[in-house]
Amino acid sequence: MKIGLIGLGIMGKPMAKNLLKAGYDLAVSDLNRSAVEEAVAAGAKSASNAEIGADCGVVLTMLPNSPQVKAVMLGEDGVAVHMKPGSTLIDMSSIDPMVSKEIASELEKKGIEMLDAPVSGGEPKAIDGTLSFMVGGKREVFDRHKEILGAMGASVVHCGGVGAGNTTKLANQIIVACNIQALSEAMTLAKMAGVDPQLVFQAIRGGLAGSTVMESKAPMMLEGNDRPGFKIDLHIKDLNNALDCAHSVGAPVPMTAQVQEVFQWLHSHGCGGDDHSSIIKYYRMLTGLESL
Ligand code: NAD
């Protein structure tokens, strides 16, 4: 079966390469020609979004946010116009779950199935093919397409109906952001109290406070490494989606609102392109500390 992938950015490009490695017949599209050429060199075929819609039984999207996915799928001459009944959209972008539901309901009118399947793991796991997929959609549609996602991920979990994948991703993003802020705050306290943050990290990483976030982000903070990884501006996008979703369902999210303000402050101080571990810079700027 032919598969199409639209969106060959930081994540989409290595994911395309893993689909090719697994033997899938893959067509790709992106606004960035050099990303398309790299995927073609790895064995993909270059196609327009419309050609992907017309020729592929499964269309994958890995785009920045809700407006881009909506425009690509449902805009004028969008991919949905060209897809055939019985085909499936798997949107792997992190978007507002309400928009996932909206797109799915438009596609349903044309007999097209949809899964929302955002990922966690970032570029290194996209390269290794060990992403974690959180998937929303009908169980039988999930079962039929699990293998495709398995070519790019180490874990593929069905979380419920359409939108459940992106709701799970929002939960993930809230926990990661709050965790990074707690880590930044605690390391700054240690430094100001005269205890070496490197030793604090060594002493507590194996205890209850230890976490994947600590293992991945504490070394970056200690080295002063702000290379993304996952950009602050993308995390702002995810938390905006989390706040919108929370407001629409009436869920209390004061911690999300608070950490979003810290991210916004960093964005307005020129740090939007830095890794999200740069929350430590907020504390550095406020305290005058040069480094941890
Ligand atoms: P990116 O900005 O690097 O890539 C997006 C790609 O989409 C770009 O190459 C862009 O040219 C392309 N694009 C935009 N509009 C298009 C169109 N109309 N037709 C074809 N291509 C188009 O973003 P990314 O980092 O790869 O992230 C993609 C999604 O995955 C986002 O929703 C992000 O939040 C999520 N995500 C990213 C990471 C990460 O670490 N980067 C981790 C987990 C999830």
Coordinates of N, CA and C in Angstrom, one line a residue, residues 19-223:
L19 N 10.3 4.9 7.8 CA 9.3 4.3 7.0 C 9.9 3.6 5.8
L20 N 10.9 4.3 5.2 CA 11.6 3.7 4.0 C 12.4 2.5 4.4
K21 N 13.1 2.6 5.6 CA 13.9 1.4 6.1 C 13.0 0.2 6.3
A22 N 11.7 0.5 6.7 CA 10.8 -0.6 7.0 C 10.2 -1.2 5.7
G23 N 10.5 -0.5 4.6 CA 10.1 -1.1 3.3 C 8.8 -0.5 2.7
Y24 N 8.3 0.6 3.3 CA 7.1 1.2 2.8 C 7.3 2.0 1.5
D25 N 6.3 1.9 0.6 CA 6.4 2.7 -0.7 C 5.9 4.1 -0.3
L26 N 6.8 5.1 -0.2 CA 6.5 6.4 0.4 C 6.6 7.6 -0.5
A27 N 5.6 8.4 -0.6 CA 5.6 9.7 -1.3 C 5.7 10.8 -0.3
V28 N 6.4 11.8 -0.6 CA 6.6 12.9 0.4 C 6.4 14.3 -0.2
S29 N 6.0 15.2 0.7 CA 5.8 16.6 0.3 C 6.2 17.5 1.4
D30 N 6.8 18.6 1.1 CA 7.1 19.7 2.0 C 7.3 21.0 1.2
L31 N 7.1 22.1 1.9 CA 7.4 23.4 1.2 C 8.9 23.6 1.0
N32 N 9.6 22.9 1.9 CA 11.1 23.0 1.8 C 11.7 22.0 0.9
R33 N 12.2 22.5 -0.3 CA 12.7 21.6 -1.3 C 13.8 20.7 -0.9
S34 N 14.7 21.3 -0.1 CA 15.9 20.5 0.3 C 15.5 19.3 1.2
A35 N 14.5 19.5 2.0 CA 14.0 18.4 2.9 C 13.5 17.3 2.0
V36 N 12.7 17.7 0.9 CA 12.2 16.7 0.0 C 13.3 15.9 -0.7
E37 N 14.3 16.7 -1.2 CA 15.4 16.1 -1.9 C 16.1 15.1 -1.0
E38 N 16.3 15.4 0.3 CA 17.0 14.5 1.2 C 16.2 13.2 1.3
A39 N 14.8 13.3 1.4 CA 14.0 12.1 1.5 C 14.0 11.3 0.2
V40 N 14.0 12.0 -0.9 CA 14.1 11.3 -2.2 C 15.4 10.5 -2.3
A41 N 16.5 11.2 -1.9 CA 17.8 10.5 -1.9 C 17.8 9.2 -1.0
A42 N 16.9 9.2 0.0 CA 16.8 8.0 0.8 C 15.8 7.0 0.3
G43 N 15.1 7.3 -0.9 CA 14.3 6.3 -1.5 C 12.8 6.7 -1.7
A44 N 12.4 7.9 -1.2 CA 11.0 8.4 -1.3 C 10.7 8.9 -2.7
K45 N 9.4 9.1 -3.0 CA 9.1 9.8 -4.2 C 8.6 11.1 -3.9
S46 N 8.9 12.1 -4.7 CA 8.4 13.5 -4.4 C 7.0 13.6 -5.1
A47 N 6.1 14.2 -4.3 CA 4.7 14.4 -4.9 C 4.1 15.7 -4.3
S48 N 3.1 16.2 -5.0 CA 2.4 17.3 -4.4 C 1.4 16.8 -3.4
N49 N 0.9 17.7 -2.5 CA -0.1 17.3 -1.5 C -1.3 16.7 -2.2
A50 N -1.7 17.2 -3.4 CA -2.9 16.7 -4.1 C -2.6 15.3 -4.6
E51 N -1.4 15.0 -5.1 CA -1.0 13.7 -5.6 C -1.0 12.7 -4.5
I52 N -0.5 13.1 -3.3 CA -0.5 12.2 -2.2 C -1.9 11.8 -1.8
G53 N -2.8 12.8 -1.8 CA -4.2 12.5 -1.5 C -4.8 11.5 -2.5
A54 N -4.6 11.7 -3.7 CA -5.2 10.9 -4.8 C -4.6 9.5 -4.8
D55 N -3.3 9.4 -4.5 CA -2.6 8.1 -4.8 C -2.4 7.2 -3.5
C56 N -2.5 7.8 -2.3 CA -2.1 7.0 -1.2 C -3.3 6.6 -0.3
G57 N -3.3 5.3 0.1 CA -4.3 4.8 1.0 C -4.2 5.4 2.4
V58 N -3.0 5.7 2.7 CA -2.7 6.3 4.1 C -2.0 7.6 3.9
V59 N -2.5 8.7 4.4 CA -1.8 10.0 4.4 C -1.4 10.3 5.8
L60 N -0.1 10.6 6.0 CA 0.5 11.0 7.3 C 0.8 12.5 7.2
T61 N 0.5 13.2 8.3 CA 0.9 14.6 8.3 C 1.8 14.8 9.5
M62 N 2.8 15.7 9.4 CA 3.7 16.0 10.5 C 4.0 17.5 10.4
L63 N 3.0 18.3 10.7 CA 3.0 19.8 10.5 C 3.0 20.5 11.8
P64 N 3.3 21.9 11.8 CA 3.5 22.6 13.0 C 2.3 22.6 14.0
N65 N 1.1 23.0 13.5 CA 0.0 23.2 14.5 C -1.3 23.1 13.8
S66 N -2.4 23.3 14.5 CA -3.8 23.2 14.0 C -4.0 23.9 12.7
P67 N -3.7 25.2 12.6 CA -4.0 25.9 11.3 C -3.4 25.3 10.1
Q68 N -2.1 24.8 10.2 CA -1.5 24.2 9.1 C -2.1 22.9 8.7
V69 N -2.5 22.1 9.7 CA -3.1 20.8 9.4 C -4.5 21.0 8.8
K70 N -5.2 22.0 9.3 CA -6.5 22.3 8.8 C -6.4 22.8 7.3
A71 N -5.5 23.7 7.1 CA -5.3 24.2 5.7 C -4.9 23.2 4.8
V72 N -3.9 22.3 5.1 CA -3.5 21.3 4.2 C -4.6 20.3 3.9
M73 N -5.3 19.9 4.9 CA -6.4 18.9 4.7 C -7.7 19.4 4.1
L74 N -8.1 20.5 4.7 CA -9.5 21.0 4.4 C -9.6 22.3 3.7
G75 N -8.4 22.9 3.4 CA -8.4 24.2 2.7 C -8.8 24.0 1.2
E76 N -8.8 25.1 0.5 CA -9.2 25.0 -0.9 C -8.3 24.1 -1.7
D77 N -8.8 23.1 -2.4 CA -8.0 22.1 -3.1 C -7.1 21.3 -2.1
G78 N -7.6 21.2 -0.8 CA -6.9 20.5 0.2 C -6.8 19.0 -0.1
V79 N -6.0 18.3 0.7 CA -5.7 16.9 0.5 C -7.0 16.1 0.5
A80 N -8.0 16.5 1.4 CA -9.2 15.7 1.6 C -10.0 15.6 0.3
V81 N -9.9 16.7 -0.5 CA -10.7 16.7 -1.8 C -10.2 15.5 -2.7
H82 N -9.0 15.1 -2.5 CA -8.4 14.1 -3.4 C -8.4 12.7 -2.9
M83 N -8.6 12.6 -1.5 CA -8.6 11.3 -0.9 C -9.8 10.4 -1.2
K84 N -9.6 9.1 -1.3 CA -10.7 8.3 -1.7 C -11.4 7.7 -0.5
P85 N -12.7 7.4 -0.6 CA -13.4 6.8 0.5 C -12.7 5.5 0.9
G86 N -12.6 5.2 2.2 CA -11.8 4.0 2.7 C -10.4 4.3 3.0
S87 N -9.9 5.5 2.6 CA -8.5 5.8 2.9 C -8.4 6.5 4.3
T88 N -7.2 6.6 4.8 CA -7.1 7.1 6.2 C -6.1 8.2 6.3
L89 N -6.4 9.2 7.1 CA -5.5 10.3 7.5 C -4.9 9.9 8.9
I90 N -3.6 9.9 9.1 CA -3.0 9.8 10.4 C -2.2 11.1 10.6
D91 N -2.8 12.0 11.5 CA -2.1 13.2 11.8 C -1.2 13.1 13.0
M92 N 0.1 13.2 12.8 CA 1.1 12.9 13.8 C 1.5 14.3 14.5
S93 N 1.0 15.4 14.0 CA 1.3 16.7 14.5 C 0.7 16.8 15.9
S94 N 1.3 17.7 16.7 CA 0.7 18.0 18.0 C -0.2 19.2 17.8
I95 N -1.6 19.0 17.9 CA -2.5 20.1 17.6 C -3.6 20.1 18.7
D96 N -4.5 21.0 18.6 CA -5.6 21.1 19.5 C -6.6 19.9 19.3
P97 N -6.9 19.2 20.3 CA -7.7 18.0 20.1 C -9.1 18.3 19.5
M98 N -9.6 19.6 19.8 CA -10.9 20.0 19.3 C -10.8 20.1 17.7
V99 N -9.6 20.5 17.3 CA -9.4 20.6 15.8 C -9.3 19.2 15.2
S100 N -8.7 18.3 15.9 CA -8.6 16.9 15.4 C -10.0 16.4 15.2
K101 N -10.9 16.7 16.2 CA -12.3 16.2 16.1 C -13.0 16.8 14.9
E102 N -12.7 18.1 14.7 CA -13.4 18.9 13.6 C -12.9 18.3 12.3
I103 N -11.6 18.0 12.1 CA -11.1 17.5 10.8 C -11.7 16.1 10.6
A104 N -11.7 15.3 11.7 CA -12.3 13.9 11.6 C -13.7 14.0 11.1
S105 N -14.5 14.9 11.6 CA -15.9 14.9 11.3 C -16.1 15.3 9.9
E106 N -15.3 16.2 9.4 CA -15.3 16.6 7.9 C -15.0 15.4 7.0
L107 N -13.9 14.7 7.5 CA -13.4 13.5 6.7 C -14.5 12.4 6.6
E108 N -15.1 12.3 7.8 CA -16.1 11.2 7.9 C -17.2 11.3 6.8
K109 N -17.6 12.6 6.5 CA -18.6 12.9 5.5 C -18.2 12.3 4.1
K110 N -16.9 12.1 3.9 CA -16.4 11.6 2.6 C -16.0 10.2 2.8
G111 N -16.2 9.5 3.9 CA -15.9 8.1 4.1 C -14.4 7.9 4.3
I112 N -13.7 9.0 4.8 CA -12.3 8.8 5.1 C -12.1 8.7 6.6
E113 N -11.3 7.8 7.1 CA -11.0 7.5 8.5 C -9.9 8.5 9.0
M114 N -9.8 8.7 10.3 CA -8.7 9.5 10.8 C -8.3 9.0 12.2
L115 N -7.0 9.0 12.4 CA -6.4 8.8 13.7 C -5.6 10.1 14.0
D116 N -5.7 10.6 15.3 CA -4.7 11.6 15.7 C -3.6 10.9 16.5
A117 N -2.4 11.1 16.1 CA -1.3 10.2 16.6 C -0.1 11.1 16.9
P118 N -0.1 12.0 17.8 CA 1.1 12.8 18.1 C 2.1 12.0 18.9
V119 N 3.3 12.5 18.9 CA 4.4 11.7 19.5 C 5.1 12.5 20.6
S120 N 5.8 11.7 21.4 CA 6.7 12.2 22.4 C 8.1 11.6 22.1
G121 N 9.2 12.3 22.4 CA 10.5 11.8 22.2 C 11.5 12.7 21.5
G122 N 11.0 13.6 20.7 CA 11.9 14.6 20.1 C 12.7 14.0 19.0
E123 N 13.6 14.8 18.4 CA 14.4 14.5 17.3 C 15.3 13.2 17.5
P124 N 15.9 13.0 18.6 CA 16.8 11.8 18.8 C 16.0 10.5 18.6
K125 N 14.7 10.5 19.2 CA 13.9 9.3 19.1 C 13.3 9.2 17.7
A126 N 13.0 10.3 17.1 CA 12.5 10.2 15.7 C 13.6 9.6 14.8
I127 N 14.9 9.9 15.0 CA 16.0 9.3 14.3 C 16.1 7.8 14.6
D128 N 16.1 7.5 15.9 CA 16.2 6.1 16.3 C 15.0 5.2 15.9
G129 N 13.9 5.9 15.7 CA 12.6 5.1 15.5 C 12.1 4.6 16.8
T130 N 12.3 5.4 17.8 CA 11.8 4.9 19.2 C 10.8 5.9 19.8
L131 N 10.1 6.6 18.9 CA 9.1 7.6 19.5 C 8.0 6.9 20.2
S132 N 7.3 7.6 21.1 CA 6.1 7.1 21.8 C 4.9 7.8 21.1
F133 N 4.0 6.9 20.5 CA 2.8 7.4 19.9 C 1.6 7.3 20.8
M134 N 0.8 8.4 20.9 CA -0.4 8.3 21.7 C -1.5 8.6 20.7
V135 N -2.4 7.6 20.5 CA -3.3 7.6 19.4 C -4.8 7.7 19.7
G136 N -5.5 8.5 19.0 CA -7.0 8.6 19.1 C -7.6 8.2 17.8
G137 N -8.8 7.5 18.0 CA -9.5 7.1 16.8 C -10.2 5.8 17.0
K138 N -10.9 5.3 16.0 CA -11.7 4.0 16.2 C -10.6 2.9 16.4
R139 N -11.0 2.0 17.3 CA -10.1 0.8 17.6 C -9.7 0.0 16.4
E140 N -10.7 -0.2 15.5 CA -10.3 -1.1 14.3 C -9.4 -0.3 13.4
V141 N -9.6 1.0 13.3 CA -8.7 1.8 12.4 C -7.3 1.8 13.0
F142 N -7.2 1.9 14.3 CA -5.9 1.9 15.0 C -5.2 0.5 14.8
D143 N -6.0 -0.6 14.9 CA -5.4 -1.9 14.8 C -4.9 -2.1 13.3
R144 N -5.6 -1.5 12.4 CA -5.2 -1.7 11.0 C -3.9 -0.9 10.7
H145 N -3.6 0.1 11.4 CA -2.5 1.0 11.1 C -1.3 1.0 12.1
K146 N -1.5 0.2 13.1 CA -0.5 0.2 14.2 C 0.9 -0.1 13.7
E147 N 1.0 -1.0 12.7 CA 2.3 -1.4 12.2 C 3.0 -0.3 11.6
I148 N 2.3 0.6 10.9 CA 3.0 1.7 10.2 C 3.6 2.6 11.3
L149 N 2.9 2.9 12.4 CA 3.4 3.7 13.4 C 4.6 3.0 14.1
G150 N 4.4 1.7 14.2 CA 5.5 0.9 14.9 C 6.8 1.0 14.1
A151 N 6.8 1.4 12.9 CA 8.0 1.5 12.1 C 8.8 2.8 12.5
M152 N 8.1 3.7 13.2 CA 8.7 4.9 13.7 C 8.8 5.1 15.2
G153 N 8.2 4.1 15.9 CA 8.1 4.3 17.3 C 8.3 3.0 18.1
A154 N 8.7 3.1 19.4 CA 8.9 2.0 20.2 C 7.6 1.7 21.0
S155 N 6.7 2.7 21.1 CA 5.5 2.5 21.8 C 4.4 3.1 21.1
V156 N 3.3 2.4 20.9 CA 2.1 2.9 20.2 C 0.9 2.5 21.0
V157 N 0.3 3.5 21.7 CA -0.8 3.3 22.6 C -2.1 3.9 22.1
H158 N -3.2 3.1 22.1 CA -4.5 3.6 21.7 C -5.1 4.2 23.0
C159 N -5.4 5.6 22.9 CA -5.9 6.3 24.1 C -7.4 6.5 24.1
G160 N -8.1 6.2 23.0 CA -9.5 6.5 23.0 C -9.9 7.0 21.6
G161 N -11.1 7.7 21.6 CA -11.6 8.1 20.3 C -10.8 9.3 19.7
V162 N -11.2 9.8 18.5 CA -10.4 10.9 17.9 C -10.3 12.1 18.9
G163 N -9.1 12.6 19.0 CA -8.8 13.7 19.9 C -8.1 13.2 21.1
A164 N -8.3 11.9 21.5 CA -7.6 11.4 22.7 C -6.1 11.4 22.6
G165 N -5.6 11.2 21.4 CA -4.1 11.3 21.2 C -3.6 12.6 21.6
N166 N -4.2 13.7 21.0 CA -3.8 15.0 21.3 C -4.1 15.5 22.7
T167 N -5.1 15.0 23.3 CA -5.4 15.3 24.7 C -4.3 14.7 25.6
T168 N -3.9 13.5 25.2 CA -2.8 12.8 26.0 C -1.5 13.6 25.8
K169 N -1.3 14.1 24.6 CA 0.0 14.9 24.3 C 0.0 16.2 25.1
L170 N -1.2 16.8 25.3 CA -1.3 18.0 26.1 C -1.0 17.7 27.5
A171 N -1.4 16.6 28.0 CA -1.1 16.1 29.4 C 0.4 16.0 29.5
N172 N 1.0 15.4 28.5 CA 2.5 15.2 28.5 C 3.2 16.5 28.6
Q173 N 2.7 17.5 27.8 CA 3.4 18.8 27.7 C 3.3 19.6 28.9
I174 N 2.1 19.5 29.6 CA 1.9 20.2 30.9 C 2.9 19.6 31.9
I175 N 3.0 18.3 32.0 CA 3.9 17.7 33.0 C 5.4 18.0 32.7
V176 N 5.8 18.0 31.4 CA 7.2 18.3 31.1 C 7.5 19.7 31.4
A177 N 6.6 20.7 31.1 CA 6.9 22.1 31.3 C 7.0 22.4 32.8
C178 N 6.1 21.9 33.6 CA 6.1 22.1 35.0 C 7.3 21.5 35.7
N179 N 7.6 20.3 35.2 CA 8.8 19.6 35.7 C 10.1 20.4 35.4
I180 N 10.2 20.9 34.2 CA 11.4 21.7 33.9 C 11.5 23.0 34.8
Q181 N 10.3 23.6 35.0 CA 10.4 24.8 35.8 C 10.8 24.5 37.3
A182 N 10.2 23.4 37.8 CA 10.6 23.0 39.2 C 12.1 22.7 39.3
L183 N 12.6 22.0 38.3 CA 14.0 21.7 38.2 C 14.9 23.0 38.2
S184 N 14.5 24.0 37.4 CA 15.2 25.2 37.2 C 15.2 26.0 38.6
E185 N 14.0 26.0 39.2 CA 13.8 26.7 40.5 C 14.7 26.1 41.6
A186 N 14.7 24.8 41.6 CA 15.4 24.1 42.7 C 16.9 24.2 42.5
M187 N 17.4 24.1 41.2 CA 18.8 24.3 41.0 C 19.3 25.7 41.3
T188 N 18.5 26.7 41.0 CA 18.8 28.1 41.3 C 18.9 28.3 42.8
L189 N 17.9 27.7 43.5 CA 18.0 27.8 45.0 C 19.3 27.2 45.5
A190 N 19.6 26.0 45.0 CA 20.9 25.3 45.5 C 22.1 26.2 45.3
K191 N 22.2 26.8 44.1 CA 23.3 27.6 43.7 C 23.4 28.8 44.6
M192 N 22.2 29.5 44.9 CA 22.2 30.7 45.7 C 22.5 30.4 47.1
A193 N 22.2 29.2 47.6 CA 22.4 28.8 48.9 C 23.8 28.2 49.1
G194 N 24.6 28.2 48.0 CA 26.0 27.8 48.1 C 26.3 26.3 48.0
V195 N 25.3 25.5 47.5 CA 25.5 24.1 47.2 C 25.6 23.9 45.7
D196 N 26.6 23.1 45.3 CA 26.9 22.9 43.9 C 25.7 22.1 43.2
P197 N 25.0 22.7 42.2 CA 23.9 22.1 41.6 C 24.2 20.7 40.9
Q198 N 25.5 20.6 40.5 CA 25.9 19.3 39.9 C 25.8 18.2 41.0
L199 N 26.2 18.5 42.2 CA 26.2 17.5 43.3 C 24.7 17.3 43.7
V200 N 23.9 18.3 43.6 CA 22.5 18.2 43.9 C 21.9 17.2 42.9
F201 N 22.2 17.4 41.7 CA 21.7 16.4 40.6 C 22.2 15.0 40.9
Q202 N 23.5 14.8 41.2 CA 24.0 13.5 41.5 C 23.3 12.9 42.7
A203 N 23.0 13.7 43.7 CA 22.5 13.2 45.0 C 21.0 12.8 44.8
I204 N 20.2 13.5 44.0 CA 18.8 13.2 44.0 C 18.2 12.5 42.7
R205 N 19.1 12.3 41.7 CA 18.6 11.7 40.5 C 18.0 10.3 40.7
G206 N 18.5 9.6 41.6 CA 18.0 8.2 41.8 C 16.8 8.1 42.8
G207 N 16.4 9.3 43.4 CA 15.3 9.3 44.3 C 14.0 9.6 43.7
L208 N 13.1 10.0 44.5 CA 11.7 10.2 44.0 C 11.6 11.4 43.1
A209 N 12.5 12.4 43.3 CA 12.5 13.6 42.4 C 13.1 13.3 41.0
G210 N 13.8 12.1 40.9 CA 14.4 11.8 39.6 C 13.4 11.6 38.5
S211 N 13.7 11.9 37.3 CA 12.8 11.8 36.2 C 13.5 11.8 34.9
T212 N 12.8 11.4 33.8 CA 13.4 11.5 32.5 C 13.7 12.9 32.2
V213 N 12.8 13.9 32.6 CA 13.1 15.3 32.4 C 14.4 15.7 33.0
M214 N 14.6 15.2 34.3 CA 15.8 15.6 35.0 C 17.0 15.0 34.3
E215 N 17.0 13.8 33.9 CA 18.1 13.1 33.2 C 18.5 13.8 31.9
S216 N 17.4 14.3 31.2 CA 17.7 14.9 29.9 C 18.0 16.4 30.0
K217 N 17.4 17.1 31.0 CA 17.5 18.6 31.0 C 18.5 19.1 32.0
A218 N 18.7 18.4 33.1 CA 19.7 18.9 34.1 C 21.1 19.1 33.5
P219 N 21.6 18.1 32.8 CA 22.9 18.3 32.2 C 23.0 19.5 31.3
M220 N 21.9 19.7 30.5 CA 21.9 20.9 29.6 C 22.0 22.2 30.4
M221 N 21.2 22.3 31.5 CA 21.2 23.5 32.3 C 22.6 23.7 32.9
L222 N 23.2 22.6 33.4 CA 24.5 22.7 34.1 C 25.6 23.1 33.1
E223 N 25.5 22.6 31.8 CA 26.5 23.0 30.8 C 26.2 24.4 30.1

